Short mmCIF file of C-alpha atoms and ligand atoms in Angstrom, two decimals:
data_model
loop_
_atom_site.label_atom_id
_atom_site.label_comp_id
_atom_site.label_asym_id
_atom_site.label_seq_id
_atom_site.Cartn_x
_atom_site.Cartn_y
_atom_site.Cartn_z
CA MET A 1 25.89 -63.50 66.11
CA ASN A 2 27.70 -60.52 64.85
CA THR A 3 27.02 -58.49 67.94
CA ARG A 4 28.23 -61.27 70.20
CA LEU A 5 31.45 -61.56 68.32
CA VAL A 6 32.10 -57.89 67.91
CA LEU A 7 31.18 -56.58 71.34
CA PRO A 8 33.77 -58.44 73.38
CA PHE A 9 36.37 -57.44 70.88
CA VAL A 10 35.34 -53.79 71.06
CA CYS A 11 35.39 -53.91 74.85
CA VAL A 12 38.85 -55.38 74.95
CA ALA A 13 40.04 -52.94 72.35
CA LEU A 14 38.61 -50.04 74.32
CA LEU A 15 40.15 -51.28 77.53
CA LEU A 16 43.50 -51.72 75.90
CA SER A 17 43.47 -48.37 74.21
CA ALA A 18 42.18 -46.63 77.33
CA CYS A 19 44.84 -48.27 79.38
CA GLY A 20 47.51 -47.45 76.84
CA LYS A 21 46.35 -43.88 76.54
CA ASN A 22 46.34 -43.36 80.27
CA GLU A 23 49.86 -44.63 80.63
CA THR A 24 51.08 -42.55 77.73
CA ALA A 25 49.29 -39.46 78.97
CA SER A 26 50.52 -39.77 82.51
CA ALA A 27 54.03 -40.51 81.35
CA ALA A 28 53.98 -37.57 79.00
CA ALA A 29 52.50 -35.30 81.64
CA SER A 30 54.72 -36.22 84.54
CA GLU A 31 58.01 -37.59 83.26
CA PRO A 32 59.48 -34.68 81.33
CA ALA A 33 58.47 -32.23 84.04
CA ALA A 34 59.86 -34.40 86.81
CA GLY A 35 62.97 -35.14 84.77
CA ALA A 36 63.59 -31.51 84.05
CA ALA A 37 63.04 -30.54 87.66
CA THR A 38 65.40 -33.26 88.85
CA ALA A 39 68.05 -32.27 86.33
CA ASN A 40 67.75 -28.63 87.28
CA ALA A 41 67.91 -29.43 90.97
CA ALA A 42 70.92 -31.66 90.46
CA ASP A 43 72.70 -29.02 88.41
CA ALA A 44 71.91 -26.34 90.93
CA LYS A 45 73.08 -28.51 93.79
CA ALA A 46 76.23 -29.71 92.11
CA GLY A 47 76.93 -26.39 90.49
CA ALA A 48 78.88 -28.10 87.76
CA ARG A 49 79.92 -25.58 85.16
CA VAL A 50 79.53 -26.98 81.68
CA ILE A 51 82.37 -26.57 79.22
CA GLU A 52 81.62 -27.72 75.70
CA ILE A 53 84.52 -28.68 73.49
CA THR A 54 84.43 -29.96 69.93
CA ALA A 55 87.12 -31.99 68.19
CA ASN A 56 87.37 -32.31 64.42
CA ASP A 57 89.08 -34.10 61.54
CA GLN A 58 91.72 -31.35 61.44
CA MET A 59 92.89 -32.51 64.89
CA LYS A 60 91.75 -29.39 66.68
CA PHE A 61 89.98 -28.77 69.95
CA SER A 62 87.63 -25.79 69.82
CA ILE A 63 88.95 -24.71 73.22
CA THR A 64 92.59 -24.76 74.30
CA THR A 65 92.42 -22.74 77.50
CA ILE A 66 90.10 -23.26 80.44
CA GLU A 67 90.06 -21.03 83.50
CA ALA A 68 88.76 -22.56 86.69
CA LYS A 69 88.87 -22.33 90.44
CA ALA A 70 90.34 -24.92 92.74
CA GLY A 71 87.50 -27.03 94.10
CA GLU A 72 85.16 -26.05 91.30
CA GLU A 73 83.06 -28.75 89.72
CA LEU A 74 83.30 -28.86 85.94
CA LYS A 75 81.41 -30.87 83.38
CA VAL A 76 83.41 -31.14 80.19
CA VAL A 77 81.35 -32.20 77.20
CA LEU A 78 83.39 -33.39 74.24
CA GLU A 79 81.81 -33.77 70.83
CA ASN A 80 83.63 -35.26 67.86
CA ILE A 81 82.22 -33.26 64.94
CA GLY A 82 84.40 -34.98 62.34
CA ASN A 83 83.50 -37.64 59.79
CA LEU A 84 86.52 -39.94 59.79
CA PRO A 85 86.23 -43.35 61.49
CA ILE A 86 87.37 -43.78 65.08
CA GLU A 87 90.28 -46.01 64.02
CA ALA A 88 91.76 -43.19 61.95
CA MET A 89 90.63 -40.07 63.81
CA GLY A 90 89.36 -40.91 67.27
CA HIS A 91 89.33 -38.17 69.89
CA ASN A 92 89.19 -38.01 73.64
CA TRP A 93 89.83 -35.35 76.25
CA VAL A 94 92.36 -36.25 78.90
CA LEU A 95 93.16 -33.87 81.76
CA LEU A 96 96.56 -34.50 83.34
CA LYS A 97 98.02 -33.49 86.65
CA PRO A 98 100.24 -30.39 86.77
CA GLY A 99 103.82 -31.20 85.89
CA THR A 100 102.99 -34.33 83.90
CA ASP A 101 105.43 -35.00 81.07
CA VAL A 102 102.89 -34.80 78.27
CA ALA A 103 105.11 -36.32 75.58
CA SER A 104 105.93 -39.33 77.77
CA PHE A 105 102.29 -39.75 78.66
CA ALA A 106 101.28 -39.57 75.00
CA ALA A 107 103.92 -42.15 74.06
CA ALA A 108 102.58 -44.55 76.67
CA ALA A 109 99.02 -43.76 75.59
CA ALA A 110 99.79 -44.66 71.99
CA ALA A 111 100.59 -48.19 73.15
CA ALA A 112 97.33 -48.49 75.10
CA ARG A 113 94.94 -48.93 72.19
CA THR A 114 92.91 -51.60 73.97
CA ASN A 115 92.31 -49.17 76.85
CA GLU A 116 91.14 -46.29 74.62
CA TYR A 117 94.65 -44.82 74.77
CA ILE A 118 94.62 -44.28 78.52
CA PRO A 119 97.81 -46.00 79.74
CA PRO A 120 96.94 -47.99 82.89
CA ALA A 121 100.48 -47.59 84.24
CA LEU A 122 100.05 -43.79 84.23
CA ALA A 123 96.49 -43.70 85.55
CA ASP A 124 97.71 -41.68 88.54
CA LYS A 125 98.59 -38.82 86.15
CA VAL A 126 95.00 -38.55 84.90
CA VAL A 127 92.59 -36.18 86.62
CA ALA A 128 89.68 -36.90 84.30
CA HIS A 129 89.04 -38.19 80.81
CA THR A 130 86.23 -38.85 78.39
CA LYS A 131 85.73 -41.94 76.29
CA LEU A 132 87.41 -42.22 72.92
CA LEU A 133 84.90 -40.89 70.42
CA GLY A 134 84.19 -41.70 66.81
CA PRO A 135 82.46 -39.30 64.41
CA LYS A 136 79.34 -37.48 65.70
CA LYS A 137 79.74 -38.97 69.17
CA THR A 138 79.61 -37.07 72.45
CA ASP A 139 80.76 -37.91 75.94
CA SER A 140 81.03 -35.90 79.12
CA ILE A 141 82.98 -36.12 82.32
CA THR A 142 82.19 -34.32 85.56
CA PHE A 143 85.00 -33.76 88.04
CA THR A 144 86.23 -31.43 90.74
CA VAL A 145 89.30 -29.33 90.02
CA PRO A 146 91.66 -30.65 92.69
CA ALA A 147 93.82 -27.61 93.43
CA ALA A 148 95.37 -24.50 91.95
CA GLY A 149 97.77 -25.23 89.13
CA GLU A 150 98.24 -25.62 85.41
CA TYR A 151 96.72 -28.83 84.13
CA PRO A 152 97.62 -29.91 80.62
CA PHE A 153 94.89 -31.55 78.58
CA ILE A 154 95.31 -33.54 75.39
CA CYS A 155 93.71 -35.96 73.01
CA SER A 156 95.67 -39.14 73.65
CA PHE A 157 94.95 -40.76 70.27
CA PRO A 158 98.37 -41.58 68.74
CA GLY A 159 100.06 -38.46 67.40
CA HIS A 160 97.22 -36.10 68.25
CA PHE A 161 98.64 -34.47 71.37
CA VAL A 162 100.99 -32.33 69.26
CA MET A 163 97.97 -30.55 67.78
CA MET A 164 95.29 -31.34 70.33
CA LYS A 165 96.48 -29.87 73.58
CA GLY A 166 95.53 -27.12 75.95
CA THR A 167 95.76 -25.95 79.50
CA LEU A 168 93.28 -25.76 82.32
CA THR A 169 94.46 -23.09 84.72
CA ALA A 170 93.02 -23.32 88.21
CA LYS A 171 93.38 -20.48 90.68
ZN1 ZN B 1 92.27 -36.77 68.66
#
C-alpha cells in the first residue's frame, strides 16, 4: 500500500524536478551568455558612447560639459542619487537645440508638470530627454548628435535650470 502510494508521487516529483532543473540549467547556461553577446554586438554596431551623469539633492549635474562629434551616437545615462521625493526634487536631462532660449523653455517646462516638464508646444526644441526621475532612479536616452553646434542641456524641473545646466559641444 505504501509503495503504491509513494512511488507515483516520487516519479512525478522526479519528473517535475528534472524538468525544472533542465530548464533552469539551460536558461542559466545560455541566456546570460547570449544576452551578453547580443548586448556587446549591439554596442559595437551602434557605437553609442556612454555618458553617465548623476543628479543630486543639491541640484547639481555631475557633468556640465560634453564634447561630441556631429553624427556621433551617444547614450546618456542619468541617475538621481538624491533622497528627496520626485515632487520636491525630480531631475531629468533635456538636451536642447543650439540657440534655444533656455529661460523661455524652462518657463514653459515649469507649466508642463503633467508631461514630466517637457512642454509639448516646444517639443521641436528638444533633441533628446530622459524621464523625470525620483530618488535612486536611472534612465537613459540614446540619440545621434545632429550637427556641429553648442547644445544647451538642463534639468527642466521648475527652477532647476539655473543650477542644473550644461553644454554639449559638437564639432
Ligand atoms: Zn532637477
